[in-house]
Coordinates of C-alpha atoms in Angstrom, one line a residue:
M28 CA -0.3 0.6 0.1
T29 CA 1.0 3.6 -0.9
G30 CA 0.9 6.2 1.9
A31 CA -1.9 7.9 -0.2
A32 CA -3.5 4.8 0.4
Y33 CA -2.9 4.8 4.2
A34 CA -4.1 8.9 4.6
E35 CA -7.2 8.7 2.7
I36 CA -8.1 5.5 4.4
A37 CA -7.7 7.5 7.9
V38 CA -9.4 10.4 6.5
F39 CA -12.4 8.1 5.5
F40 CA -12.8 6.6 8.9
G41 CA -12.4 10.3 10.5
A42 CA -14.4 11.6 8.7
L43 CA -17.1 8.7 9.3
T44 CA -16.6 9.3 12.9
V45 CA -16.7 12.8 12.9
L46 CA -20.4 13.1 10.8
A47 CA -21.9 10.0 13.1
V48 CA -21.2 11.2 17.0
P49 CA -23.4 14.0 16.8
L50 CA -26.2 12.9 13.6
G51 CA -26.4 9.2 16.4
G52 CA -27.9 11.9 19.2
W53 CA -30.2 13.7 16.2
I54 CA -31.4 10.3 15.3
G55 CA -32.5 9.2 19.2
R56 CA -34.3 12.8 19.9
A57 CA -35.9 12.8 16.0
M58 CA -37.1 9.2 16.8
R59 CA -38.7 10.4 19.8
G60 CA -40.1 13.4 18.4
E61 CA -37.9 16.0 20.0
A62 CA -35.4 17.3 17.4
P63 CA -36.3 20.9 17.1
L64 CA -36.4 21.8 13.4
V65 CA -37.5 19.0 11.8
G66 CA -40.3 18.4 14.4
R67 CA -42.1 21.5 14.1
L68 CA -41.8 21.5 10.7
L69 CA -42.7 17.5 9.8
G70 CA -45.0 17.1 13.3
P71 CA -48.4 18.4 11.2
V72 CA -47.2 15.6 8.6
E73 CA -47.1 12.8 11.4
R74 CA -49.9 13.4 12.9
A75 CA -51.8 13.6 9.9
V76 CA -50.4 10.4 9.0
Y77 CA -51.3 9.1 12.2
R78 CA -55.0 10.7 11.6
L79 CA -55.4 8.7 8.1
A80 CA -54.1 5.4 9.3
G81 CA -55.9 4.9 12.0
V82 CA -52.9 5.2 14.6
D83 CA -52.8 5.5 18.2
P84 CA -49.1 6.7 18.9
A85 CA -49.3 5.9 22.7
E86 CA -49.9 2.2 21.8
E87 CA -48.1 0.0 22.8
M88 CA -47.6 -4.0 21.0
S89 CA -45.6 -7.2 22.6
W90 CA -43.4 -8.6 20.7
R91 CA -45.7 -11.0 18.6
R92 CA -48.2 -7.9 17.8
Y93 CA -44.9 -5.6 16.4
A94 CA -43.9 -8.9 14.5
A95 CA -47.6 -9.3 12.9
A96 CA -47.6 -5.6 11.8
V97 CA -44.1 -5.6 10.5
L98 CA -44.7 -8.5 8.8
A99 CA -48.1 -7.5 7.2
F100 CA -46.3 -3.9 6.4
N101 CA -43.9 -5.8 4.5
G102 CA -45.9 -8.5 2.4
A103 CA -48.4 -5.3 1.6
G104 CA -45.1 -3.3 -0.1
L105 CA -44.1 -6.8 -1.8
L106 CA -47.0 -7.0 -3.0
L107 CA -47.7 -3.7 -4.7
L108 CA -44.0 -3.3 -6.2
Y109 CA -44.5 -6.7 -7.7
A110 CA -48.1 -5.5 -9.5
L111 CA -45.9 -2.0 -10.4
Q112 CA -43.6 -4.3 -12.3
R113 CA -46.1 -6.4 -13.9
L114 CA -48.6 -3.4 -15.0
Q115 CA -45.5 -1.4 -15.9
P116 CA -46.9 -1.2 -19.7
A117 CA -50.3 0.6 -18.9
L118 CA -48.6 3.0 -16.5
P119 CA -47.3 6.9 -17.7
L120 CA -44.2 8.4 -17.2
D121 CA -42.9 5.0 -19.6
P122 CA -40.8 7.3 -22.1
G123 CA -39.0 4.2 -23.1
R124 CA -42.2 1.8 -23.6
L125 CA -40.8 -0.7 -21.8
A126 CA -42.6 -4.4 -21.3
A127 CA -43.8 -5.7 -18.5
V128 CA -41.2 -7.6 -16.7
P129 CA -41.5 -10.9 -16.3
R130 CA -43.0 -13.1 -13.6
D131 CA -39.9 -14.6 -12.0
V132 CA -38.1 -11.6 -12.3
A133 CA -41.0 -9.5 -10.6
V134 CA -41.2 -11.5 -8.0
N135 CA -37.8 -11.9 -7.1
T136 CA -37.0 -7.4 -7.3
A137 CA -40.2 -7.2 -5.2
V138 CA -38.6 -9.5 -2.6
S139 CA -34.9 -7.9 -3.0
F140 CA -36.3 -4.5 -2.3
V141 CA -38.9 -5.0 0.7
T142 CA -35.9 -7.1 2.6
N143 CA -33.4 -4.1 2.1
T144 CA -30.9 -6.5 -0.5
N145 CA -31.2 -4.3 -3.6
W146 CA -30.2 -8.0 -5.6
Q147 CA -30.8 -6.8 -8.7
S148 CA -31.5 -9.4 -11.6
Y149 CA -32.1 -6.9 -14.3
G150 CA -30.7 -4.3 -16.0
G151 CA -32.2 -1.3 -14.2
E152 CA -32.2 1.2 -17.3
A153 CA -33.3 -1.2 -19.2
T154 CA -36.0 -2.6 -17.4
L155 CA -37.7 -0.2 -15.3
S156 CA -39.5 3.0 -16.3
P157 CA -39.2 5.9 -14.3
L158 CA -42.4 5.5 -12.2
V159 CA -41.3 1.7 -11.0
Q160 CA -38.1 3.2 -9.6
M161 CA -39.7 6.3 -8.3
A162 CA -43.0 4.5 -6.8
G163 CA -42.1 1.7 -6.5
L164 CA -37.8 0.5 -5.7
A165 CA -37.2 4.2 -4.6
V166 CA -39.8 3.8 -1.4
Q167 CA -39.0 0.6 -0.2
N168 CA -35.4 2.0 -0.1
F169 CA -36.9 4.6 2.3
L170 CA -40.0 1.7 4.2
S171 CA -37.1 -1.3 4.4
A172 CA -33.9 1.1 6.2
A173 CA -36.8 2.3 8.6
T174 CA -38.0 -0.9 9.2
G175 CA -34.8 -2.0 10.5
I176 CA -34.5 1.0 12.8
A177 CA -38.0 -0.1 14.3
V178 CA -36.8 -3.2 14.9
L179 CA -33.9 -2.1 16.5
A180 CA -36.2 0.6 18.7
A181 CA -38.1 -2.1 19.8
L182 CA -35.0 -4.1 21.0
T183 CA -33.5 -1.2 22.9
R184 CA -36.9 -0.8 24.9
G185 CA -36.8 -5.3 25.6
L186 CA -32.8 -4.5 26.8
V187 CA -34.2 -0.6 29.6
R188 CA -37.2 -1.5 30.4
R189 CA -38.9 -3.5 32.8
S190 CA -41.4 -5.8 33.9
T191 CA -43.6 -5.0 30.7
Q192 CA -44.9 -6.7 27.7
G193 CA -44.8 -3.4 25.7
L194 CA -42.2 -2.5 23.0
G195 CA -43.9 0.8 21.5
S196 CA -45.5 1.0 18.3
F197 CA -44.2 -0.3 14.6
W198 CA -46.5 2.3 13.0
V199 CA -45.0 5.2 15.1
D200 CA -41.6 4.3 14.8
L201 CA -41.7 3.2 11.0
T202 CA -43.3 7.0 10.5
R203 CA -40.5 8.7 12.9
S204 CA -37.5 7.2 11.1
T205 CA -38.6 7.9 7.6
L206 CA -40.2 11.3 8.2
H207 CA -37.8 12.5 10.6
V208 CA -34.4 10.4 9.9
L209 CA -34.2 9.3 6.5
L210 CA -36.1 12.5 4.7
P211 CA -34.3 15.1 5.5
L212 CA -31.2 12.9 5.0
S213 CA -31.5 11.7 1.5
L214 CA -33.1 15.6 0.7
G215 CA -29.6 17.2 1.9
L216 CA -27.9 14.7 0.0
A217 CA -29.9 13.9 -3.0
L218 CA -29.5 18.2 -3.6
L219 CA -25.1 17.6 -3.3
L220 CA -25.3 14.8 -5.9
A221 CA -27.1 16.9 -8.0
G222 CA -25.1 20.1 -8.1
Q223 CA -22.2 17.9 -8.9
G224 CA -24.1 16.2 -12.1
V225 CA -26.0 13.6 -11.3
V226 CA -28.8 12.9 -13.2
Q227 CA -33.0 14.2 -11.6
S228 CA -35.6 14.2 -14.1
F229 CA -38.7 12.6 -14.9
G230 CA -36.8 10.6 -17.7
G231 CA -36.4 11.0 -21.9
V232 CA -33.0 10.2 -23.4
G233 CA -29.4 12.0 -23.7
R234 CA -28.1 11.3 -27.2
W235 CA -24.2 11.8 -28.0
P236 CA -22.3 11.1 -30.8
L237 CA -19.6 8.7 -31.1
R238 CA -16.5 9.6 -32.3
D239 CA -16.3 6.7 -34.0
P240 CA -19.3 4.9 -36.1
V241 CA -19.7 1.4 -34.9
P242 CA -21.6 -1.4 -36.4
D243 CA -24.7 -2.9 -34.9
A244 CA -25.3 -6.5 -34.3
S245 CA -27.1 -6.1 -38.4
G246 CA -24.0 -4.4 -39.6
R247 CA -25.4 -0.9 -39.8
P248 CA -23.7 2.1 -38.2
V249 CA -24.5 3.8 -34.8
V250 CA -23.7 7.0 -35.4
E251 CA -24.6 7.9 -31.3
Q252 CA -25.3 6.7 -28.0
A253 CA -28.5 6.7 -26.3
I254 CA -28.5 6.7 -22.1
P255 CA -31.4 6.8 -20.5
M256 CA -32.0 10.0 -17.8
G257 CA -34.7 9.8 -14.7
P258 CA -34.8 10.8 -10.6
V259 CA -31.1 9.0 -10.5
A260 CA -30.1 11.4 -7.6
S261 CA -32.9 11.1 -5.1
Q262 CA -32.9 7.4 -5.7
V263 CA -28.7 7.3 -5.3
A264 CA -29.5 9.1 -1.4
I265 CA -31.6 7.0 -0.2
K266 CA -29.8 3.8 -1.6
Q267 CA -26.7 4.8 -0.2
L268 CA -28.0 6.3 3.3
G269 CA -30.9 3.3 3.6
T270 CA -27.6 0.5 3.2
N271 CA -30.4 -0.7 -0.4
G272 CA -27.7 -0.3 -3.2
G273 CA -29.5 -0.6 -6.3
G274 CA -28.8 1.2 -9.1
Y275 CA -30.7 3.1 -11.5
Y276 CA -28.4 2.0 -14.0
A277 CA -27.3 -1.7 -14.5
A278 CA -23.1 -0.7 -13.8
N279 CA -25.0 1.1 -10.9
S280 CA -22.1 3.8 -8.5
T281 CA -19.7 3.3 -11.9
H282 CA -21.9 4.6 -13.8
P283 CA -20.9 8.8 -14.6
F284 CA -24.6 10.0 -14.1
E285 CA -25.0 7.9 -10.3
N286 CA -21.5 8.7 -9.2
P287 CA -19.8 12.0 -11.7
T288 CA -16.7 13.1 -9.7
P289 CA -14.0 12.9 -6.8
L290 CA -16.7 14.7 -4.3
T291 CA -20.3 12.2 -5.4
N292 CA -17.3 9.1 -5.1
L293 CA -17.0 10.1 -1.0
A294 CA -19.9 11.4 -0.3
E295 CA -21.7 7.9 -1.5
A296 CA -19.3 6.3 -0.1
L297 CA -19.6 8.0 3.9
A298 CA -23.3 7.6 3.4
I299 CA -23.3 4.2 2.9
L300 CA -21.7 3.8 6.4
L301 CA -23.3 6.7 8.0
V302 CA -26.4 6.2 9.7
P303 CA -25.4 2.3 11.0
A304 CA -22.3 4.2 12.4
A305 CA -24.8 6.5 14.1
L306 CA -27.4 4.3 15.2
C307 CA -24.5 2.8 17.8
F308 CA -24.2 6.3 19.4
T309 CA -28.2 6.5 19.0
F310 CA -28.0 3.4 21.2
G311 CA -25.9 4.8 23.7
G312 CA -28.3 7.5 24.3
W313 CA -30.9 5.3 24.4
V314 CA -29.7 2.8 27.5
G315 CA -28.2 6.1 28.9
D316 CA -24.5 4.9 29.0
R317 CA -22.6 6.3 26.2
R318 CA -19.8 4.0 26.8
H319 CA -21.4 0.8 25.4
A320 CA -22.0 3.4 22.7
W321 CA -18.0 3.5 21.8
T322 CA -17.5 -0.3 23.0
L323 CA -20.1 -1.5 19.9
Y324 CA -18.7 1.1 17.1
S325 CA -15.0 0.5 18.6
A326 CA -15.3 -3.5 17.6
M327 CA -16.7 -2.7 14.2
L328 CA -14.0 -0.2 13.3
V329 CA -11.4 -2.9 15.2
I330 CA -12.7 -5.4 12.2
L331 CA -13.3 -2.9 8.9
V332 CA -10.0 -1.3 9.3
P333 CA -7.6 -3.6 8.5
L334 CA -10.0 -5.8 6.0
T335 CA -10.4 -2.7 4.1
M336 CA -6.6 -2.1 4.3
A337 CA -6.1 -5.4 2.9
T338 CA -9.0 -4.9 0.1
V339 CA -6.5 -2.5 -1.0
A340 CA -3.4 -3.7 -0.3
A341 CA -4.5 -6.6 -2.7
E342 CA -5.4 -4.5 -5.1
Q343 CA -2.6 -2.4 -5.2
A344 CA -0.6 -5.0 -5.4
G345 CA -2.0 -5.8 -8.7
N346 CA -2.7 -8.9 -10.5
P347 CA 1.1 -11.3 -12.0
A348 CA -1.0 -12.9 -14.7
I349 CA -0.9 -9.4 -16.4
T350 CA 2.3 -8.5 -14.8
A351 CA 4.3 -11.4 -16.8
V352 CA 3.0 -10.3 -20.0
G353 CA 5.0 -6.6 -19.6
V354 CA 2.2 -4.5 -18.1
D355 CA 3.2 -1.8 -15.3
E356 CA 1.2 -1.8 -12.5
Q357 CA 3.1 0.4 -10.6
P358 CA 1.1 3.4 -8.7
G359 CA 3.1 6.7 -10.9
P360 CA 2.0 10.5 -11.6
L361 CA 0.1 9.3 -14.8
Q362 CA -1.6 6.3 -13.5
A363 CA -2.8 4.8 -10.5
G364 CA -1.2 1.3 -10.7
G365 CA -2.3 -1.9 -9.3
N366 CA -5.4 -3.6 -10.9
M367 CA -7.1 -1.7 -12.9
E368 CA -9.3 -4.6 -14.4
G369 CA -12.8 -3.7 -14.0
K370 CA -12.5 -0.1 -12.0
E371 CA -12.8 3.6 -13.5
A372 CA -9.2 4.8 -14.3
R373 CA -11.0 8.3 -12.7
L374 CA -11.3 6.3 -9.4
G375 CA -8.5 3.3 -9.2
P376 CA -7.8 0.8 -7.0
V377 CA -8.2 2.6 -3.6
D378 CA -11.2 3.9 -4.1
A379 CA -12.5 1.0 -5.7
G380 CA -11.4 -1.1 -2.2
I381 CA -12.5 1.2 0.4
W382 CA -16.0 1.2 -1.7
A383 CA -15.6 -2.6 -1.5
A384 CA -15.1 -3.0 1.7
A385 CA -17.5 -0.4 3.0
T386 CA -20.5 -2.0 0.9
T387 CA -20.2 -5.2 2.4
A388 CA -19.7 -4.5 5.9
A389 CA -22.7 -2.4 5.2
S390 CA -25.4 -4.6 3.7
N391 CA -25.2 -2.5 0.8
G392 CA -24.1 -3.5 -2.3
S393 CA -23.5 -1.3 -4.3
V394 CA -20.2 -0.6 -6.4
D395 CA -17.9 1.9 -7.4
A396 CA -15.7 -1.0 -9.4
Q397 CA -16.7 -4.8 -10.6
H398 CA -16.1 -7.4 -7.8
D399 CA -16.2 -9.9 -10.2
S400 CA -13.1 -8.3 -11.2
L401 CA -10.7 -8.0 -7.8
T402 CA -7.8 -10.2 -7.4
P403 CA -8.8 -13.4 -5.3
L404 CA -8.0 -11.5 -1.9
G405 CA -9.5 -8.8 -2.8
G406 CA -12.6 -10.3 -3.5
L407 CA -12.1 -12.9 -0.1
W408 CA -12.5 -9.8 2.6
P409 CA -15.5 -8.1 1.0
M410 CA -17.2 -11.4 1.0
W411 CA -16.4 -12.6 4.2
L412 CA -17.3 -9.4 5.6
M413 CA -20.9 -10.3 4.4
Q414 CA -20.8 -14.2 5.6
L415 CA -20.2 -12.1 9.4
G416 CA -23.2 -11.4 9.2
E417 CA -23.5 -8.3 8.2
V418 CA -23.0 -6.9 11.7
V419 CA -19.5 -4.6 11.2
F420 CA -22.5 -1.6 11.0
G421 CA -24.7 -3.9 8.6
G422 CA -27.8 -2.7 7.2
V423 CA -29.6 0.3 9.1
G424 CA -30.5 -1.0 12.2
S425 CA -30.2 -4.3 10.8
G426 CA -26.3 -4.2 11.9
L427 CA -26.8 -2.9 15.0
Y428 CA -29.3 -5.5 16.5
G429 CA -27.6 -8.0 14.4
M430 CA -24.4 -7.0 16.7
L431 CA -25.9 -7.3 19.8
L432 CA -27.2 -10.7 18.9
F433 CA -23.2 -11.1 19.5
V434 CA -22.8 -9.0 22.0
V435 CA -25.6 -11.6 23.9
V436 CA -23.7 -14.6 22.7
A437 CA -20.0 -12.9 23.9
V438 CA -22.0 -12.1 28.0
F439 CA -23.1 -15.5 27.9
V440 CA -19.4 -17.3 26.9
S441 CA -17.9 -15.2 28.6
G442 CA -19.7 -14.8 31.7
L443 CA -19.3 -19.0 31.9
M444 CA -15.8 -18.9 31.1
V445 CA -15.0 -16.4 34.5
G446 CA -18.1 -17.4 36.7
R447 CA -20.1 -14.6 36.3
T448 CA -23.6 -13.7 35.5
P449 CA -24.0 -13.2 32.6
E450 CA -26.2 -10.0 32.9
Y451 CA -26.3 -7.2 29.6
L452 CA -27.6 -3.6 30.9
G453 CA -29.0 -4.7 34.4
K454 CA -31.0 -8.0 32.3
K455 CA -29.9 -11.5 32.8
I456 CA -28.8 -13.5 29.7
E457 CA -30.6 -16.7 30.0
A458 CA -31.6 -20.0 28.0
R459 CA -34.2 -18.6 25.9
E460 CA -32.1 -15.6 24.9
I461 CA -29.3 -17.7 23.9
K462 CA -31.3 -19.7 21.9
L463 CA -33.0 -17.5 19.6
A464 CA -29.1 -15.1 19.0
S465 CA -28.1 -19.0 18.6
V466 CA -30.5 -19.3 15.7
A467 CA -30.5 -16.0 14.0
I468 CA -26.8 -16.0 13.7
L469 CA -26.6 -19.5 12.2
L470 CA -29.4 -19.5 10.0
P471 CA -28.2 -17.2 7.0
S472 CA -25.0 -19.3 7.2
A473 CA -26.8 -22.4 6.5
V474 CA -29.0 -20.4 4.2
V475 CA -25.5 -19.4 2.4
L476 CA -23.8 -22.8 2.5
G477 CA -27.0 -25.2 2.1
G478 CA -27.7 -22.6 -1.3
T479 CA -24.0 -23.1 -2.2
A480 CA -23.6 -26.7 -2.5
L481 CA -26.9 -27.0 -3.8
A482 CA -25.8 -24.7 -6.6
C483 CA -23.1 -26.9 -7.1
L484 CA -25.4 -29.6 -7.9
V485 CA -27.3 -28.4 -10.0
P486 CA -26.2 -28.3 -14.0
S487 CA -28.1 -25.0 -14.9
A488 CA -27.4 -23.2 -11.5
A489 CA -23.6 -24.1 -12.0
A490 CA -23.2 -23.3 -15.5
A491 CA -25.1 -19.7 -14.9
A492 CA -21.6 -19.0 -13.5
A493 CA -19.0 -17.3 -16.5
N494 CA -16.0 -18.8 -15.0
P495 CA -15.0 -22.4 -14.5
G496 CA -12.8 -23.4 -11.5
A497 CA -12.1 -21.7 -8.3
H498 CA -13.3 -18.5 -9.7
G499 CA -17.1 -19.7 -10.6
F500 CA -17.2 -21.4 -7.2
S501 CA -16.7 -18.1 -5.7
E502 CA -19.3 -16.7 -8.2
L503 CA -22.0 -19.2 -6.5
L504 CA -20.8 -18.6 -3.0
Y505 CA -20.4 -14.8 -3.1
A506 CA -24.4 -14.7 -4.2
F507 CA -25.6 -16.7 -1.2
S508 CA -23.4 -15.1 0.7
S509 CA -24.9 -11.6 -0.6
A510 CA -28.4 -12.9 -0.7
A511 CA -29.1 -14.6 2.5
N512 CA -27.0 -11.3 4.5
N513 CA -29.1 -8.8 2.4
N514 CA -26.4 -7.1 1.1
G515 CA -27.5 -7.6 -2.9
S516 CA -24.0 -7.0 -4.5
A517 CA -22.8 -10.3 -7.2
F518 CA -19.8 -11.2 -9.2
G519 CA -21.0 -10.1 -12.5
G520 CA -19.8 -13.4 -13.6
L521 CA -23.2 -14.9 -12.8
T522 CA -26.6 -15.1 -14.7
A523 CA -28.3 -14.5 -11.8
D524 CA -32.6 -14.4 -14.1
G525 CA -33.0 -17.5 -14.8
P526 CA -35.4 -19.9 -12.5
F527 CA -33.0 -21.5 -10.1
W528 CA -31.2 -18.1 -9.0
T529 CA -34.1 -15.8 -9.1
R530 CA -36.1 -18.9 -6.5
A531 CA -33.3 -19.9 -4.7
T532 CA -32.1 -16.0 -3.9
D533 CA -35.9 -15.7 -3.0
V534 CA -36.0 -17.9 -0.2
A535 CA -32.2 -16.7 0.9
M536 CA -33.0 -13.4 1.5
L537 CA -36.1 -13.8 3.0
V538 CA -35.1 -16.4 5.8
G539 CA -31.5 -13.7 5.8
R540 CA -34.3 -10.9 6.8
Y541 CA -36.9 -12.4 8.5
G542 CA -35.0 -15.4 10.4
V543 CA -33.1 -12.8 12.1
L544 CA -35.6 -9.6 12.5
V545 CA -38.3 -12.1 14.5
P546 CA -36.1 -14.2 16.9
V547 CA -34.9 -10.5 17.4
L548 CA -38.2 -9.1 18.3
A549 CA -39.4 -12.5 19.9
M550 CA -36.0 -11.6 22.1
A551 CA -36.8 -8.0 22.9
G552 CA -39.9 -9.3 24.2
A553 CA -38.2 -11.9 26.5
L554 CA -36.2 -9.2 27.9
A555 CA -38.5 -6.7 28.4
Q556 CA -40.7 -8.3 30.9
K557 CA -37.6 -9.3 32.7
R558 CA -36.6 -7.1 36.4
T559 CA -33.4 -5.3 36.3
V560 CA -30.6 -6.7 38.3
P561 CA -28.1 -3.5 40.2
P562 CA -24.6 -3.9 39.0
S563 CA -22.6 -6.1 41.4
A564 CA -19.1 -7.6 42.0
G565 CA -19.9 -10.8 40.2
T566 CA -21.4 -8.5 36.8
L567 CA -18.9 -8.7 34.1
P568 CA -18.6 -4.9 32.5
T569 CA -20.1 -4.8 29.0
H570 CA -18.3 -1.3 27.9
G571 CA -14.6 -0.9 27.3
P572 CA -11.7 -2.0 25.3
L573 CA -11.8 -5.7 27.4
F574 CA -15.6 -6.1 26.3
A575 CA -14.5 -5.0 22.9
G576 CA -12.1 -7.5 22.4
L577 CA -14.3 -9.8 23.4
L578 CA -17.0 -9.1 21.1
V579 CA -14.2 -8.8 18.1
G580 CA -13.3 -12.2 19.3
T581 CA -17.0 -13.4 19.5
V582 CA -17.9 -12.3 15.3
L583 CA -14.2 -13.3 14.1
L584 CA -14.5 -17.0 15.7
V585 CA -17.9 -17.6 14.6
G586 CA -17.3 -16.3 11.1
A587 CA -13.9 -18.1 10.6
L588 CA -15.1 -21.6 11.4
T589 CA -18.2 -21.4 9.8
F590 CA -16.8 -20.3 6.4
L591 CA -12.9 -20.8 5.8
P592 CA -13.2 -24.3 4.8
A593 CA -15.7 -22.7 1.4
L594 CA -13.5 -19.6 1.2
A595 CA -10.7 -22.1 1.0
L596 CA -12.3 -23.8 -1.8
G597 CA -12.5 -20.8 -3.7
P598 CA -10.6 -17.3 -3.4
I599 CA -7.6 -18.8 -1.9
V600 CA -7.4 -21.5 -3.8
E601 CA -8.1 -19.3 -6.7
H602 CA -5.2 -16.5 -5.3
L603 CA -2.7 -19.7 -5.1
Q604 CA -3.2 -20.7 -8.7
L605 CA -2.6 -17.2 -9.6
H606 CA 0.4 -16.3 -7.8
S607 CA 2.1 -20.3 -9.3
W608 CA 3.0 -18.1 -12.5

């Protein structure tokens, strides 16, 4: 790694920390309805929403009612998004006169966006009209992220309340997280992006003359390039802030209409991690002890920063097979150097490596370089970040409640090892909590490994990988790692619009989302009914460097034991083969 790469990584994470701390406090106040400016401006809108929906903002839900509300609301959103795609030819704002989306792809897309995955088995601008992108995808980008914040709020109430069954109201949490948190942040980022040149319109096609005509499939000369336009800036803003990741264009954030300048690249990369990072400090405010916020945030950084550096280092080291044929891959004044396959020349391997680590850590899945073209080790670390369960910042809300599952396990195991009472925030951790945490942690992992094994056995599924051998296996493993952990990125060599892949990823995304979310709410309900136990000499401290180290060790140990054999068959073998040149 070059000195400039170290400096860029330090600036990136320094800026993230500076922004996340105050934003976390603001989100906490906004979720309580206390944010002064936003509350004054949007408070009447919030009250109007409650009146129209018949919601009592003072209502308290048990965990079962809360979970039922989440599932019913998300199910309704899935059906609506599916209908929009199938009825696309009959709807307005379709300047390209696009056809109805095929049934399997429409179901896959609806499941993907409702679960906050944004796995895309279609080409964005060539498949969906501006209306469907706005009214369907962008709306679910807001609502799926808001659902994650709502579930985190319910779990936190379970930890801080005592002897009660009430976890708050899902409808209130959903409304406030959308209206007071995600909407203002997205508006600000969308204005910044539009000011930098990201497209924002209601459709149309941009046409530019080609310098040299090229023949089309029938041999006729093509003299201009036509690129569909639409409401890109507004969708990019929430796709990043909501850790959604689905691009308006098939090329995602490598496309200059989504990410045209160095400033937009930095702003979008920071936006990927910003809300999940800020929610650590929101949690600290909610539980009344900011030391817990810094413990969780530090544990996440301890995992992510070294893996970011490892990804950048692997890409800057270049590809020995290319070096062997005389290509200069050394960085210099006129070139970024390193592995430039699949990357924008204006970004280079450092920006691509930082983005790849951030987007896979944060359950985002957007890309500013093609992950299929990363070096074997450059692709291994982002893949492993997903396989850890998307808890290193992770999705909006879902990342932190996933990390709190590991906190429960770490408290229980460490308490048993030293003979201390397993407690967290004054609540005893007992068999029910451990069983629920174990189910939520292991279920996505089982889907990843089982799905990959099944894909290897089904000829049509294995044939969808464009590459043979170890890299082809990596494409299959990456796809299920992405889908089951609700990330959405992919190794681009996989053709994922066939029946096996659309249906298999449907199951993986649904299990990865709700197989974690429902046990988390069940745990919240169990914790809320317990009395708070005052700290004693036998209580294990759950803040500070020691517990942060225990938490990091728990996350890495589970991830390594679960996935190291599979990774050895894919990127590790490919790395050894590549360096045998």
